[in-house]
mmCIF file of C-alpha atoms in Angstrom:
data_model
loop_
_atom_site.group_PDB
_atom_site.id
_atom_site.type_symbol
_atom_site.label_atom_id
_atom_site.label_comp_id
_atom_site.label_asym_id
_atom_site.label_seq_id
_atom_site.Cartn_x
_atom_site.Cartn_y
_atom_site.Cartn_z
ATOM 1 C CA MET I 1 -5.859 12.483 2.135
ATOM 2 C CA LEU I 2 -7.453 10.242 -0.425
ATOM 3 C CA ILE I 3 -5.967 6.837 -1.193
ATOM 4 C CA SER I 4 -5.794 6.389 -4.955
ATOM 5 C CA THR I 5 -6.814 3.344 -6.945
ATOM 6 C CA LYS I 6 -3.100 2.657 -7.421
ATOM 7 C CA GLY I 7 -2.588 2.472 -3.650
ATOM 8 C CA ARG I 8 -5.658 0.312 -3.040
ATOM 9 C CA TYR I 9 -4.740 -2.067 -5.864
ATOM 10 C CA ALA I 10 -1.118 -2.303 -4.695
ATOM 11 C CA LEU I 11 -2.395 -3.337 -1.288
ATOM 12 C CA ARG I 12 -4.713 -5.934 -2.848
ATOM 13 C CA VAL I 13 -1.831 -7.358 -4.912
ATOM 14 C CA MET I 14 0.398 -7.594 -1.870
ATOM 15 C CA ILE I 15 -2.338 -9.319 0.150
ATOM 16 C CA ASP I 16 -2.980 -11.728 -2.729
ATOM 17 C CA LEU I 17 0.706 -12.642 -2.912
ATOM 18 C CA ALA I 18 0.877 -13.022 0.871
ATOM 19 C CA GLU I 19 -2.086 -15.394 0.795
ATOM 20 C CA HIS I 20 -0.548 -17.461 -2.012
ATOM 21 C CA GLN I 21 3.148 -17.291 -1.095
ATOM 22 C CA ALA I 22 3.367 -21.081 -0.802
ATOM 23 C CA ASP I 23 2.614 -21.249 -4.546
ATOM 24 C CA GLY I 24 5.970 -19.648 -5.431
ATOM 25 C CA PHE I 25 6.058 -17.115 -8.251
ATOM 26 C CA ILE I 26 2.548 -16.063 -9.286
ATOM 27 C CA PRO I 27 1.964 -14.933 -12.890
ATOM 28 C CA LEU I 28 0.619 -11.415 -13.386
ATOM 29 C CA LYS I 29 -2.350 -12.823 -15.294
ATOM 30 C CA VAL I 30 -3.382 -14.972 -12.321
ATOM 31 C CA ILE I 31 -3.185 -12.036 -9.895
ATOM 32 C CA ALA I 32 -5.158 -9.821 -12.307
ATOM 33 C CA GLU I 33 -7.890 -12.459 -12.661
ATOM 34 C CA ARG I 34 -8.163 -13.131 -8.931
ATOM 35 C CA GLN I 35 -8.275 -9.434 -8.086
ATOM 36 C CA GLU I 36 -10.390 -8.437 -11.100
ATOM 37 C CA ILE I 37 -7.892 -5.733 -12.063
ATOM 38 C CA SER I 38 -6.865 -4.913 -15.625
ATOM 39 C CA GLU I 39 -3.605 -6.699 -16.446
ATOM 40 C CA LYS I 40 -2.277 -3.593 -18.187
ATOM 41 C CA TYR I 41 -2.964 -1.353 -15.170
ATOM 42 C CA LEU I 42 -1.586 -3.994 -12.828
ATOM 43 C CA GLU I 43 1.698 -4.049 -14.797
ATOM 44 C CA SER I 44 2.395 -0.432 -13.859
ATOM 45 C CA ILE I 45 1.676 -1.104 -10.186
ATOM 46 C CA ILE I 46 3.818 -4.250 -10.136
ATOM 47 C CA LYS I 47 6.722 -2.279 -11.664
ATOM 48 C CA LEU I 48 6.565 0.160 -8.733
ATOM 49 C CA LEU I 49 6.483 -2.691 -6.214
ATOM 50 C CA VAL I 50 9.463 -4.438 -7.846
ATOM 51 C CA LYS I 51 11.440 -1.190 -8.098
ATOM 52 C CA ALA I 52 10.800 -0.575 -4.384
ATOM 53 C CA LYS I 53 12.029 -4.150 -3.722
ATOM 54 C CA LEU I 54 8.731 -5.184 -2.175
ATOM 55 C CA LEU I 55 8.416 -7.920 -4.809
ATOM 56 C CA ASN I 56 10.721 -10.198 -6.780
ATOM 57 C CA GLY I 57 9.938 -10.860 -10.410
ATOM 58 C CA LEU I 58 10.948 -13.854 -12.500
ATOM 59 C CA ARG I 59 10.566 -13.917 -16.292
ATOM 60 C CA GLY I 60 9.822 -16.899 -18.474
ATOM 61 C CA LYS I 61 8.055 -20.190 -17.877
ATOM 62 C CA GLY I 62 7.211 -20.579 -14.219
ATOM 63 C CA GLY I 63 7.776 -16.872 -13.728
ATOM 64 C CA GLY I 64 5.727 -14.292 -11.956
ATOM 65 C CA TYR I 65 5.964 -12.359 -8.732
ATOM 66 C CA GLN I 66 6.437 -13.081 -5.067
ATOM 67 C CA LEU I 67 7.055 -11.148 -1.856
ATOM 68 C CA THR I 68 10.669 -10.388 -0.939
ATOM 69 C CA LYS I 69 9.952 -10.683 2.794
ATOM 70 C CA ALA I 70 7.519 -12.388 5.148
ATOM 71 C CA PRO I 71 4.032 -10.782 5.264
ATOM 72 C CA GLU I 72 4.679 -9.746 8.885
ATOM 73 C CA GLN I 73 7.485 -7.455 7.687
ATOM 74 C CA TYR I 74 5.321 -5.257 5.434
ATOM 75 C CA THR I 75 3.253 -2.500 6.983
ATOM 76 C CA VAL I 76 0.228 -1.110 5.227
ATOM 77 C CA GLY I 77 1.739 2.350 5.721
ATOM 78 C CA SER I 78 4.947 1.462 3.892
ATOM 79 C CA ILE I 79 3.025 0.076 0.919
ATOM 80 C CA LEU I 80 0.703 3.067 0.656
ATOM 81 C CA ARG I 81 3.495 5.627 1.099
ATOM 82 C CA MET I 82 5.337 3.945 -1.781
ATOM 83 C CA THR I 83 2.341 4.239 -4.127
ATOM 84 C CA GLU I 84 0.851 7.575 -3.086
ATOM 85 C CA ASP I 85 2.333 10.961 -3.896
ATOM 86 C CA SER I 86 1.428 12.100 -0.411
ATOM 87 C CA MET I 87 -0.404 10.813 2.641
ATOM 88 C CA ALA I 88 -0.429 14.234 4.316
ATOM 89 C CA PRO I 89 -3.819 15.628 5.320
ATOM 90 C CA VAL I 90 -2.793 19.169 4.252
ATOM 91 C CA ALA I 91 -0.376 20.526 1.633
ATOM 92 C CA CYS I 92 1.995 22.157 4.134
ATOM 93 C CA LEU I 93 2.865 18.728 5.583
ATOM 94 C CA GLU I 94 3.644 17.074 2.259
ATOM 95 C CA PRO I 95 7.234 15.865 1.829
ATOM 96 C CA GLY I 96 9.383 18.652 0.390
ATOM 97 C CA ALA I 97 6.761 21.349 0.945
ATOM 98 C CA ASP I 98 7.997 24.876 1.494
ATOM 99 C CA VAL I 99 7.620 26.142 5.042
ATOM 100 C CA CYS I 100 4.412 28.103 5.216
ATOM 101 C CA PRO I 101 5.031 31.782 6.010
ATOM 102 C CA ARG I 102 2.124 31.559 8.477
ATOM 103 C CA ALA I 103 3.448 28.463 10.297
ATOM 104 C CA ALA I 104 4.606 30.417 13.366
ATOM 105 C CA GLU I 105 1.110 31.788 14.021
ATOM 106 C CA CYS I 106 -0.952 28.982 12.476
ATOM 107 C CA ARG I 107 -3.652 27.925 14.933
ATOM 108 C CA THR I 108 -4.325 24.662 13.089
ATOM 109 C CA LEU I 109 -0.805 23.368 12.338
ATOM 110 C CA SER I 110 -0.607 21.228 15.490
ATOM 111 C CA LEU I 111 -4.038 19.783 14.654
ATOM 112 C CA TRP I 112 -2.884 18.732 11.165
ATOM 113 C CA LYS I 113 0.424 17.369 12.487
ATOM 114 C CA GLY I 114 -1.492 15.321 15.036
ATOM 115 C CA LEU I 115 -3.837 13.964 12.377
ATOM 116 C CA ASP I 116 -0.868 13.101 10.157
ATOM 117 C CA LYS I 117 0.719 11.200 13.045
ATOM 118 C CA VAL I 118 -2.508 9.333 13.847
ATOM 119 C CA ILE I 119 -2.931 8.304 10.199
ATOM 120 C CA ASN I 120 0.666 7.093 9.868
ATOM 121 C CA ASP I 121 0.684 5.319 13.228
ATOM 122 C CA TYR I 122 -2.599 3.591 12.377
ATOM 123 C CA LEU I 123 -1.433 2.415 8.952
ATOM 124 C CA ASN I 124 1.934 1.299 10.361
ATOM 125 C CA ASN I 125 0.132 -0.758 12.999
ATOM 126 C CA PHE I 126 -1.174 -3.258 10.426
ATOM 127 C CA THR I 127 0.874 -5.731 8.395
ATOM 128 C CA LEU I 128 0.069 -7.837 5.366
ATOM 129 C CA ALA I 129 -0.127 -10.793 7.727
ATOM 130 C CA ASP I 130 -2.881 -9.002 9.673
ATOM 131 C CA LEU I 131 -4.842 -8.427 6.488
ATOM 132 C CA THR I 132 -4.639 -12.059 5.398
ATOM 133 C CA ARG I 133 -6.495 -13.196 8.500
ATOM 134 C CA SER I 134 -10.248 -13.387 8.063
ATOM 135 C CA ASN I 135 -11.968 -10.525 9.845
ATOM 136 C CA PRO I 136 -9.030 -9.050 11.755
ATOM 137 C CA ASP I 137 -10.131 -6.777 14.597
ATOM 138 C CA GLY I 138 -11.107 -3.347 13.362
ATOM 139 C CA PHE I 139 -11.601 -4.430 9.742
ATOM 140 C CA ASP I 140 -15.283 -4.707 8.976
ATOM 141 C CA TYR I 141 -15.173 -2.940 5.603
ATOM 142 C CA VAL I 142 -13.985 -3.703 2.098
ATOM 143 C CA ILE I 143 -11.107 -1.925 0.347
#
């Protein structure tokens, strides 16, 4: 599993909006400048977030984007699963994958299922609200 730039940037956008939710709708240009992300690339990510109803968009003067829910209601896992094609550690566990003909005698399948569960449980354990706090426990690295 490798988190793509799209997934990492989506998470940064969501954190940015959570940190500035009192400001109302935030223009795309402002988010792009604060996060140092290309506005054009950010447009495609924002479209995904709006389509998934994670964000509301408002056009025109005073328009921009804002969260649809409180930061405590968004898990990191839900955001990343929405942006990534797959979070599975191996191809046979990807959504919609054909059942492997070796699954019945596969010595490693339970290992990969366990890893998949650990990854998902870990990512679902953190919310946007957690990430807006300075130095939350367990976060001593930069995305």
